[in-house]
PDB file of N, CA, C and O in Angstrom, chain B, residues numbered from 101:
ATOM      1  N   UNK B 101       0.729  -1.256  -0.130  1.00  0.00           N
ATOM      2  CA  UNK B 101      -0.069   0.086  -0.185  1.00  0.00           C
ATOM      3  C   UNK B 101       1.041   1.221   0.125  1.00  0.00           C
ATOM      4  O   UNK B 101       0.757   2.306  -0.383  1.00  0.00           O
ATOM      5  N   UNK B 102       1.903   1.196   0.649  1.00  0.00           N
ATOM      6  CA  UNK B 102       2.836   2.327   0.723  1.00  0.00           C
ATOM      7  C   UNK B 102       3.369   2.882  -0.821  1.00  0.00           C
ATOM      8  O   UNK B 102       3.441   3.995  -1.342  1.00  0.00           O
ATOM      9  N   UNK B 103       3.707   1.455  -1.265  1.00  0.00           N
ATOM     10  CA  UNK B 103       4.314   1.706  -2.735  1.00  0.00           C
ATOM     11  C   UNK B 103       3.247   2.500  -3.596  1.00  0.00           C
ATOM     12  O   UNK B 103       3.636   3.549  -4.110  1.00  0.00           O
ATOM     13  N   UNK B 104       1.933   2.097  -3.800  1.00  0.00           N
ATOM     14  CA  UNK B 104       1.013   2.547  -4.394  1.00  0.00           C
ATOM     15  C   UNK B 104       0.802   4.273  -3.966  1.00  0.00           C
ATOM     16  O   UNK B 104       0.819   5.187  -4.791  1.00  0.00           O
ATOM     17  N   UNK B 105       0.652   4.394  -2.827  1.00  0.00           N
ATOM     18  CA  UNK B 105       0.381   5.915  -2.233  1.00  0.00           C
ATOM     19  C   UNK B 105       2.179   6.889  -2.796  1.00  0.00           C
ATOM     20  O   UNK B 105       2.276   8.114  -2.871  1.00  0.00           O
ATOM     21  N   UNK B 106       3.155   6.041  -3.049  1.00  0.00           N
ATOM     22  CA  UNK B 106       4.487   6.880  -3.479  1.00  0.00           C
ATOM     23  C   UNK B 106       4.328   7.261  -4.658  1.00  0.00           C
ATOM     24  O   UNK B 106       4.716   8.334  -5.120  1.00  0.00           O
ATOM     25  N   UNK B 107       3.680   6.310  -5.288  1.00  0.00           N
ATOM     26  CA  UNK B 107       3.271   6.524  -6.882  1.00  0.00           C
ATOM     27  C   UNK B 107       2.567   7.283  -7.175  1.00  0.00           C
ATOM     28  O   UNK B 107       2.884   8.056  -8.079  1.00  0.00           O
ATOM     29  N   UNK B 108       1.322   7.387  -6.545  1.00  0.00           N
ATOM     30  CA  UNK B 108       0.246   8.340  -6.520  1.00  0.00           C
ATOM     31  C   UNK B 108       0.947   9.889  -6.281  1.00  0.00           C
ATOM     32  O   UNK B 108       0.820  10.878  -7.003  1.00  0.00           O
ATOM     33  N   UNK B 109       1.461   9.796  -5.450  1.00  0.00           N
ATOM     34  CA  UNK B 109       2.101  11.144  -4.938  1.00  0.00           C
ATOM     35  C   UNK B 109       3.210  11.936  -6.122  1.00  0.00           C
ATOM     36  O   UNK B 109       3.380  13.117  -6.422  1.00  0.00           O
ATOM     37  N   UNK B 110       3.819  10.684  -6.583  1.00  0.00           N
ATOM     38  CA  UNK B 110       4.839  11.015  -7.725  1.00  0.00           C
ATOM     39  C   UNK B 110       4.372  11.439  -8.683  1.00  0.00           C
ATOM     40  O   UNK B 110       4.785  12.488  -9.178  1.00  0.00           O
ATOM     41  N   UNK B 111       3.115  10.542  -9.340  1.00  0.00           N
ATOM     42  CA  UNK B 111       2.300  11.261 -10.772  1.00  0.00           C
ATOM     43  C   UNK B 111       1.868  12.521 -10.699  1.00  0.00           C
ATOM     44  O   UNK B 111       1.965  13.319 -11.631  1.00  0.00           O
ATOM     45  N   UNK B 112       1.192  12.860  -9.207  1.00  0.00           N
ATOM     46  CA  UNK B 112       0.343  13.852  -8.862  1.00  0.00           C
ATOM     47  C   UNK B 112       1.714  15.414  -9.271  1.00  0.00           C
ATOM     48  O   UNK B 112       1.673  16.397 -10.012  1.00  0.00           O
ATOM     49  N   UNK B 113       2.640  14.902  -8.401  1.00  0.00           N
ATOM     50  CA  UNK B 113       3.911  15.952  -8.939  1.00  0.00           C
ATOM     51  C   UNK B 113       4.012  16.371 -10.075  1.00  0.00           C
ATOM     52  O   UNK B 113       4.081  17.559 -10.388  1.00  0.00           O
ATOM     53  N   UNK B 114       4.037  15.125 -11.048  1.00  0.00           N
ATOM     54  CA  UNK B 114       4.309  15.172 -12.249  1.00  0.00           C
ATOM     55  C   UNK B 114       3.299  15.850 -13.226  1.00  0.00           C
ATOM     56  O   UNK B 114       3.671  16.545 -14.171  1.00  0.00           O
ATOM     57  N   UNK B 115       1.971  15.590 -12.920  1.00  0.00           N
ATOM     58  CA  UNK B 115       1.069  16.291 -13.489  1.00  0.00           C
ATOM     59  C   UNK B 115       1.049  17.726 -12.954  1.00  0.00           C
ATOM     60  O   UNK B 115       1.189  18.609 -13.801  1.00  0.00           O
ATOM     61  N   UNK B 116       0.903  18.074 -11.737  1.00  0.00           N
ATOM     62  CA  UNK B 116       1.317  19.564 -11.343  1.00  0.00           C
ATOM     63  C   UNK B 116       2.223  20.065 -11.968  1.00  0.00           C
ATOM     64  O   UNK B 116       2.012  21.235 -12.287  1.00  0.00           O
ATOM     65  N   UNK B 117       3.167  19.641 -12.278  1.00  0.00           N
ATOM     66  CA  UNK B 117       4.830  20.075 -12.679  1.00  0.00           C
ATOM     67  C   UNK B 117       5.696  20.647 -11.724  1.00  0.00           C
ATOM     68  O   UNK B 117       6.498  21.482 -12.143  1.00  0.00           O
ATOM     69  N   UNK B 118       5.694  20.297 -10.239  1.00  0.00           N
ATOM     70  CA  UNK B 118       6.657  20.704  -9.537  1.00  0.00           C
ATOM     71  C   UNK B 118       6.542  21.984  -9.324  1.00  0.00           C
ATOM     72  O   UNK B 118       5.495  22.580  -9.576  1.00  0.00           O
ATOM     73  N   UNK B 119       7.671  22.604  -8.801  1.00  0.00           N
ATOM     74  CA  UNK B 119       7.937  23.787  -8.213  1.00  0.00           C
ATOM     75  C   UNK B 119       7.364  24.917  -9.614  1.00  0.00           C
ATOM     76  O   UNK B 119       6.592  25.853  -9.408  1.00  0.00           O
ATOM     77  N   UNK B 120       7.852  24.620 -10.802  1.00  0.00           N
ATOM     78  CA  UNK B 120       7.822  25.250 -12.135  1.00  0.00           C
ATOM     79  C   UNK B 120       6.198  25.350 -12.525  1.00  0.00           C
ATOM     80  O   UNK B 120       5.594  26.289 -13.044  1.00  0.00           O
ATOM     81  N   UNK B 121       5.697  24.011 -12.080  1.00  0.00           N
ATOM     82  CA  UNK B 121       4.143  24.071 -12.538  1.00  0.00           C
ATOM     83  C   UNK B 121       3.163  24.896 -11.144  1.00  0.00           C
ATOM     84  O   UNK B 121       1.994  25.177 -11.405  1.00  0.00           O
ATOM     85  N   UNK B 122       3.515  25.114 -10.236  1.00  0.00           N
ATOM     86  CA  UNK B 122       3.068  25.910  -8.913  1.00  0.00           C
ATOM     87  C   UNK B 122       3.133  27.329  -9.513  1.00  0.00           C
ATOM     88  O   UNK B 122       2.142  28.060  -9.535  1.00  0.00           O
ATOM     89  N   UNK B 123       4.112  27.624  -9.907  1.00  0.00           N
ATOM     90  CA  UNK B 123       4.583  28.785 -10.324  1.00  0.00           C
ATOM     91  C   UNK B 123       3.720  29.329 -11.577  1.00  0.00           C
ATOM     92  O   UNK B 123       3.425  30.510 -11.760  1.00  0.00           O
ATOM     93  N   UNK B 124       3.354  28.185 -12.445  1.00  0.00           N
ATOM     94  CA  UNK B 124       2.647  28.584 -13.799  1.00  0.00           C
ATOM     95  C   UNK B 124       1.143  28.706 -13.379  1.00  0.00           C
ATOM     96  O   UNK B 124       0.296  29.504 -13.779  1.00  0.00           O
ATOM     97  N   UNK B 125       1.056  27.803 -12.562  1.00  0.00           N
ATOM     98  CA  UNK B 125      -0.657  28.027 -11.729  1.00  0.00           C
ATOM     99  C   UNK B 125      -1.024  29.261 -11.367  1.00  0.00           C
ATOM    100  O   UNK B 125      -2.011  29.922 -11.688  1.00  0.00           O
ATOM    101  N   UNK B 126      -0.113  29.500 -10.656  1.00  0.00           N
ATOM    102  CA  UNK B 126      -0.278  30.866  -9.934  1.00  0.00           C
ATOM    103  C   UNK B 126      -0.462  32.171 -10.863  1.00  0.00           C
ATOM    104  O   UNK B 126      -1.307  33.049 -10.686  1.00  0.00           O
ATOM    105  N   UNK B 127       0.529  32.117 -11.920  1.00  0.00           N
ATOM    106  CA  UNK B 127       0.339  33.177 -12.962  1.00  0.00           C
ATOM    107  C   UNK B 127      -0.700  33.335 -13.836  1.00  0.00           C
ATOM    108  O   UNK B 127      -1.076  34.373 -14.381  1.00  0.00           O
ATOM    109  N   UNK B 128      -1.230  31.979 -13.949  1.00  0.00           N
ATOM    110  CA  UNK B 128      -2.387  31.772 -14.692  1.00  0.00           C
ATOM    111  C   UNK B 128      -3.924  32.220 -13.735  1.00  0.00           C
ATOM    112  O   UNK B 128      -5.009  32.691 -14.074  1.00  0.00           O
ATOM    113  N   UNK B 129      -3.417  31.850 -12.603  1.00  0.00           N
ATOM    114  CA  UNK B 129      -5.009  32.585 -11.536  1.00  0.00           C
ATOM    115  C   UNK B 129      -4.541  34.106 -11.398  1.00  0.00           C
ATOM    116  O   UNK B 129      -5.455  34.891 -11.144  1.00  0.00           O
ATOM    117  N   UNK B 130      -3.380  34.594 -11.515  1.00  0.00           N
ATOM    118  CA  UNK B 130      -3.220  35.925 -11.596  1.00  0.00           C
ATOM    119  C   UNK B 130      -4.013  36.561 -12.871  1.00  0.00           C
ATOM    120  O   UNK B 130      -4.894  37.412 -12.742  1.00  0.00           O
ATOM    121  N   UNK B 131      -3.572  36.025 -14.130  1.00  0.00           N
ATOM    122  CA  UNK B 131      -4.450  36.672 -15.185  1.00  0.00           C
ATOM    123  C   UNK B 131      -5.940  36.497 -15.344  1.00  0.00           C
ATOM    124  O   UNK B 131      -6.648  37.274 -15.984  1.00  0.00           O
ATOM    125  N   UNK B 132      -6.418  35.277 -14.632  1.00  0.00           N
ATOM    126  CA  UNK B 132      -8.026  35.247 -14.435  1.00  0.00           C
ATOM    127  C   UNK B 132      -8.528  36.364 -13.565  1.00  0.00           C
ATOM    128  O   UNK B 132      -9.579  36.959 -13.804  1.00  0.00           O
ATOM    129  N   UNK B 133      -7.653  36.659 -12.431  1.00  0.00           N
ATOM    130  CA  UNK B 133      -7.836  37.651 -11.407  1.00  0.00           C
ATOM    131  C   UNK B 133      -8.126  38.807 -12.094  1.00  0.00           C
ATOM    132  O   UNK B 133      -9.261  39.280 -12.043  1.00  0.00           O
ATOM    133  N   UNK B 134      -6.929  39.507 -12.957  1.00  0.00           N
ATOM    134  CA  UNK B 134      -6.889  40.518 -13.697  1.00  0.00           C
ATOM    135  C   UNK B 134      -8.103  40.449 -14.533  1.00  0.00           C
ATOM    136  O   UNK B 134      -8.762  41.489 -14.565  1.00  0.00           O
ATOM    137  N   UNK B 135      -8.517  39.495 -15.182  1.00  0.00           N
ATOM    138  CA  UNK B 135      -9.578  39.874 -16.422  1.00  0.00           C
ATOM    139  C   UNK B 135     -10.952  39.757 -15.212  1.00  0.00           C
ATOM    140  O   UNK B 135     -12.007  40.148 -15.713  1.00  0.00           O
ATOM    141  N   UNK B 136     -11.034  39.463 -14.290  1.00  0.00           N
ATOM    142  CA  UNK B 136     -12.393  39.746 -13.219  1.00  0.00           C
ATOM    143  C   UNK B 136     -11.925  40.946 -12.824  1.00  0.00           C
ATOM    144  O   UNK B 136     -12.943  41.608 -12.626  1.00  0.00           O
ATOM    145  N   UNK B 137     -10.712  41.812 -12.527  1.00  0.00           N
ATOM    146  CA  UNK B 137     -10.979  43.291 -12.042  1.00  0.00           C
ATOM    147  C   UNK B 137     -10.976  44.315 -13.188  1.00  0.00           C
ATOM    148  O   UNK B 137     -11.266  45.492 -12.975  1.00  0.00           O
ATOM    149  N   UNK B 138     -10.737  43.982 -14.068  1.00  0.00           N
ATOM    150  CA  UNK B 138     -10.351  45.102 -15.527  1.00  0.00           C
ATOM    151  C   UNK B 138     -11.311  44.712 -16.541  1.00  0.00           C
ATOM    152  O   UNK B 138     -11.874  45.535 -17.263  1.00  0.00           O
ATOM    153  N   UNK B 139     -11.531  43.252 -16.607  1.00  0.00           N
ATOM    154  CA  UNK B 139     -12.546  43.103 -17.963  1.00  0.00           C
ATOM    155  C   UNK B 139     -11.580  42.400 -18.915  1.00  0.00           C
ATOM    156  O   UNK B 139     -10.371  42.275 -18.719  1.00  0.00           O
ATOM    157  N   UNK B 140     -12.137  42.042 -19.769  1.00  0.00           N
ATOM    158  CA  UNK B 140     -11.528  41.103 -20.748  1.00  0.00           C
ATOM    159  C   UNK B 140     -10.543  42.086 -21.780  1.00  0.00           C
ATOM    160  O   UNK B 140      -9.330  41.978 -21.960  1.00  0.00           O
ATOM    161  N   UNK B 141     -11.517  43.095 -22.401  1.00  0.00           N
ATOM    162  CA  UNK B 141     -10.785  43.932 -23.308  1.00  0.00           C
ATOM    163  C   UNK B 141      -9.902  44.972 -22.848  1.00  0.00           C
ATOM    164  O   UNK B 141      -9.584  45.806 -23.695  1.00  0.00           O
ATOM    165  N   UNK B 142      -9.388  45.113 -21.560  1.00  0.00           N
ATOM    166  CA  UNK B 142      -8.355  45.834 -20.947  1.00  0.00           C
ATOM    167  C   UNK B 142      -7.346  45.134 -20.999  1.00  0.00           C
ATOM    168  O   UNK B 142      -6.267  45.727 -20.993  1.00  0.00           O
ATOM    169  N   UNK B 143      -7.354  43.906 -21.056  1.00  0.00           N
ATOM    170  CA  UNK B 143      -6.453  42.808 -20.741  1.00  0.00           C
ATOM    171  C   UNK B 143      -6.122  41.860 -21.670  1.00  0.00           C
ATOM    172  O   UNK B 143      -5.251  41.050 -21.354  1.00  0.00           O
ATOM    173  N   UNK B 144      -6.690  41.779 -22.871  1.00  0.00           N
ATOM    174  CA  UNK B 144      -6.818  41.119 -24.078  1.00  0.00           C
ATOM    175  C   UNK B 144      -5.492  40.400 -24.156  1.00  0.00           C
ATOM    176  O   UNK B 144      -5.279  39.278 -23.698  1.00  0.00           O
ATOM    177  N   UNK B 145      -4.500  41.282 -24.879  1.00  0.00           N
ATOM    178  CA  UNK B 145      -3.352  41.026 -25.481  1.00  0.00           C
ATOM    179  C   UNK B 145      -2.052  40.333 -24.081  1.00  0.00           C
ATOM    180  O   UNK B 145      -1.493  39.238 -24.140  1.00  0.00           O
ATOM    181  N   UNK B 146      -1.909  41.227 -23.125  1.00  0.00           N
ATOM    182  CA  UNK B 146      -1.234  40.960 -21.867  1.00  0.00           C
ATOM    183  C   UNK B 146      -2.037  39.244 -21.331  1.00  0.00           C
ATOM    184  O   UNK B 146      -1.390  38.320 -20.839  1.00  0.00           O
ATOM    185  N   UNK B 147      -3.212  39.230 -21.546  1.00  0.00           N
ATOM    186  CA  UNK B 147      -3.556  37.917 -21.007  1.00  0.00           C
ATOM    187  C   UNK B 147      -3.061  36.610 -22.096  1.00  0.00           C
ATOM    188  O   UNK B 147      -2.748  35.491 -21.691  1.00  0.00           O
ATOM    189  N   UNK B 148      -3.072  37.032 -23.555  1.00  0.00           N
ATOM    190  CA  UNK B 148      -2.557  35.824 -24.334  1.00  0.00           C
ATOM    191  C   UNK B 148      -1.173  35.376 -24.053  1.00  0.00           C
ATOM    192  O   UNK B 148      -0.684  34.246 -24.046  1.00  0.00           O
ATOM    193  N   UNK B 149      -0.520  36.870 -23.758  1.00  0.00           N
ATOM    194  CA  UNK B 149       0.986  36.434 -23.408  1.00  0.00           C
ATOM    195  C   UNK B 149       1.390  35.591 -22.365  1.00  0.00           C
ATOM    196  O   UNK B 149       2.191  34.657 -22.375  1.00  0.00           O
ATOM    197  N   UNK B 150       0.599  36.143 -21.315  1.00  0.00           N
ATOM    198  CA  UNK B 150       0.359  35.545 -20.036  1.00  0.00           C
ATOM    199  C   UNK B 150       0.194  33.764 -19.842  1.00  0.00           C
ATOM    200  O   UNK B 150       0.908  32.942 -19.266  1.00  0.00           O
ATOM    201  N   UNK B 151      -0.999  33.646 -20.556  1.00  0.00           N
ATOM    202  CA  UNK B 151      -1.460  32.484 -20.676  1.00  0.00           C
ATOM    203  C   UNK B 151      -0.358  31.648 -21.301  1.00  0.00           C
ATOM    204  O   UNK B 151       0.081  30.598 -20.832  1.00  0.00           O
ATOM    205  N   UNK B 152      -0.036  32.140 -22.219  1.00  0.00           N
ATOM    206  CA  UNK B 152       1.219  31.291 -23.390  1.00  0.00           C
ATOM    207  C   UNK B 152       2.348  30.827 -22.588  1.00  0.00           C
ATOM    208  O   UNK B 152       2.809  29.691 -22.482  1.00  0.00           O
ATOM    209  N   UNK B 153       2.745  32.055 -21.980  1.00  0.00           N
ATOM    210  CA  UNK B 153       3.785  31.729 -21.119  1.00  0.00           C
ATOM    211  C   UNK B 153       3.621  30.618 -19.684  1.00  0.00           C
ATOM    212  O   UNK B 153       4.439  29.783 -19.299  1.00  0.00           O
ATOM    213  N   UNK B 154       2.623  30.873 -19.249  1.00  0.00           N
ATOM    214  CA  UNK B 154       2.173  30.086 -18.319  1.00  0.00           C
ATOM    215  C   UNK B 154       1.969  28.609 -18.662  1.00  0.00           C
ATOM    216  O   UNK B 154       2.409  27.707 -17.949  1.00  0.00           O
ATOM    217  N   UNK B 155       1.257  28.402 -19.827  1.00  0.00           N
ATOM    218  CA  UNK B 155       1.557  26.958 -20.557  1.00  0.00           C
ATOM    219  C   UNK B 155       2.767  26.477 -20.645  1.00  0.00           C
ATOM    220  O   UNK B 155       2.928  25.300 -20.320  1.00  0.00           O
ATOM    221  N   UNK B 156       3.720  27.136 -21.028  1.00  0.00           N
ATOM    222  CA  UNK B 156       5.112  26.591 -21.478  1.00  0.00           C
ATOM    223  C   UNK B 156       5.770  26.412 -20.375  1.00  0.00           C
ATOM    224  O   UNK B 156       6.466  25.396 -20.353  1.00  0.00           O
ATOM    225  N   UNK B 157       5.777  27.180 -19.299  1.00  0.00           N
ATOM    226  CA  UNK B 157       6.154  27.042 -18.061  1.00  0.00           C
ATOM    227  C   UNK B 157       5.914  25.669 -17.324  1.00  0.00           C
ATOM    228  O   UNK B 157       6.708  24.998 -16.665  1.00  0.00           O
ATOM    229  N   UNK B 158       4.684  25.463 -17.606  1.00  0.00           N
ATOM    230  CA  UNK B 158       4.012  24.344 -16.934  1.00  0.00           C
ATOM    231  C   UNK B 158       4.414  22.974 -17.893  1.00  0.00           C
ATOM    232  O   UNK B 158       4.562  21.922 -17.272  1.00  0.00           O
ATOM    233  N   UNK B 159       4.537  22.956 -18.905  1.00  0.00           N
ATOM    234  CA  UNK B 159       5.274  21.980 -19.835  1.00  0.00           C
ATOM    235  C   UNK B 159       6.763  21.770 -19.402  1.00  0.00           C
ATOM    236  O   UNK B 159       7.267  20.665 -19.200  1.00  0.00           O
ATOM    237  N   UNK B 160       7.501  23.167 -19.266  1.00  0.00           N
ATOM    238  CA  UNK B 160       8.591  22.550 -18.830  1.00  0.00           C
ATOM    239  C   UNK B 160       8.710  21.826 -17.458  1.00  0.00           C
ATOM    240  O   UNK B 160       9.529  20.918 -17.318  1.00  0.00           O
ATOM    241  N   UNK B 161       7.927  22.207 -16.486  1.00  0.00           N
ATOM    242  CA  UNK B 161       8.241  21.784 -15.393  1.00  0.00           C
ATOM    243  C   UNK B 161       7.488  20.377 -15.104  1.00  0.00           C
ATOM    244  O   UNK B 161       7.705  19.806 -14.035  1.00  0.00           O
ATOM    245  N   UNK B 162       6.511  19.764 -16.160  1.00  0.00           N
ATOM    246  CA  UNK B 162       6.087  18.701 -16.357  1.00  0.00           C
ATOM    247  C   UNK B 162       7.303  17.693 -16.706  1.00  0.00           C
ATOM    248  O   UNK B 162       7.655  16.706 -16.059  1.00  0.00           O
ATOM    249  N   UNK B 163       7.732  18.096 -17.643  1.00  0.00           N
ATOM    250  CA  UNK B 163       9.076  17.368 -18.365  1.00  0.00           C
ATOM    251  C   UNK B 163      10.253  17.488 -17.296  1.00  0.00           C
ATOM    252  O   UNK B 163      11.095  16.591 -17.260  1.00  0.00           O
ATOM    253  N   UNK B 164      10.303  18.154 -16.761  1.00  0.00           N
ATOM    254  CA  UNK B 164      11.381  18.034 -15.716  1.00  0.00           C
ATOM    255  C   UNK B 164      10.913  17.263 -14.630  1.00  0.00           C
ATOM    256  O   UNK B 164      11.737  16.395 -14.340  1.00  0.00           O
ATOM    257  N   UNK B 165       9.831  17.247 -13.866  1.00  0.00           N
ATOM    258  CA  UNK B 165       9.452  16.099 -12.984  1.00  0.00           C
ATOM    259  C   UNK B 165       9.389  14.873 -13.366  1.00  0.00           C
ATOM    260  O   UNK B 165       9.655  13.917 -12.638  1.00  0.00           O
ATOM    261  N   UNK B 166       8.896  14.778 -14.976  1.00  0.00           N
ATOM    262  CA  UNK B 166       8.777  13.630 -15.168  1.00  0.00           C
ATOM    263  C   UNK B 166      10.353  12.548 -15.462  1.00  0.00           C
ATOM    264  O   UNK B 166      10.452  11.322 -15.504  1.00  0.00           O
ATOM    265  N   UNK B 167      11.333  13.558 -15.610  1.00  0.00           N
ATOM    266  CA  UNK B 167      12.697  12.971 -15.981  1.00  0.00           C
ATOM    267  C   UNK B 167      13.194  12.838 -14.500  1.00  0.00           C
ATOM    268  O   UNK B 167      13.905  11.909 -14.118  1.00  0.00           O
ATOM    269  N   UNK B 168      12.764  13.825 -13.731  1.00  0.00           N
ATOM    270  CA  UNK B 168      13.644  13.475 -12.081  1.00  0.00           C
ATOM    271  C   UNK B 168      12.861  12.077 -11.383  1.00  0.00           C
ATOM    272  O   UNK B 168      13.379  11.314 -10.568  1.00  0.00           O
ATOM    273  N   UNK B 169      11.557  11.988 -11.918  1.00  0.00           N
ATOM    274  CA  UNK B 169      11.245  10.978 -11.030  1.00  0.00           C
ATOM    275  C   UNK B 169      11.097   9.571 -11.393  1.00  0.00           C
ATOM    276  O   UNK B 169      10.586   8.711 -10.676  1.00  0.00           O
ATOM    277  N   UNK B 170      11.625   9.388 -12.660  1.00  0.00           N
ATOM    278  CA  UNK B 170      11.515   7.997 -13.510  1.00  0.00           C
ATOM    279  C   UNK B 170      12.753   7.131 -12.722  1.00  0.00           C
ATOM    280  O   UNK B 170      13.973   7.282 -12.649  1.00  0.00           O
ATOM    281  N   UNK B 171      11.848   6.209 -12.210  1.00  0.00           N
ATOM    282  CA  UNK B 171      13.135   5.177 -11.500  1.00  0.00           C
ATOM    283  C   UNK B 171      14.137   4.536 -12.397  1.00  0.00           C
ATOM    284  O   UNK B 171      13.791   3.855 -13.362  1.00  0.00           O
ATOM    285  N   UNK B 172      15.747   4.821 -11.984  1.00  0.00           N
ATOM    286  CA  UNK B 172      16.175   4.236 -12.906  1.00  0.00           C
ATOM    287  C   UNK B 172      16.465   2.380 -12.530  1.00  0.00           C
ATOM    288  O   UNK B 172      16.873   1.844 -11.500  1.00  0.00           O
ATOM    289  N   UNK B 173      16.136   1.923 -13.573  1.00  0.00           N
ATOM    290  CA  UNK B 173      16.190   0.079 -13.324  1.00  0.00           C
ATOM    291  C   UNK B 173      17.397  -0.521 -14.185  1.00  0.00           C
ATOM    292  O   UNK B 173      17.511  -0.378 -15.402  1.00  0.00           O
ATOM    293  N   UNK B 174      18.426  -1.332 -13.212  1.00  0.00           N
ATOM    294  CA  UNK B 174      19.464  -2.124 -13.944  1.00  0.00           C
ATOM    295  C   UNK B 174      18.811  -2.945 -15.057  1.00  0.00           C
ATOM    296  O   UNK B 174      19.501  -3.667 -15.777  1.00  0.00           O
TER     297      UNK B 174
END
């Protein structure tokens, strides 16, 4: 059972993207908050740039975590 929990924890960390993923999710949340506060028309172009950057950061985090967490088998 402990092995299953460790595997699930590792997979969750990969899906989130580790530290880089948490940063990307925060950046995405901040952009959603900006849309709520100032409206979509006011932040449309910066929103596209922030969303593109956050998806890229998240993707890098997922790749990094998946490579770090892969067990090496002899």
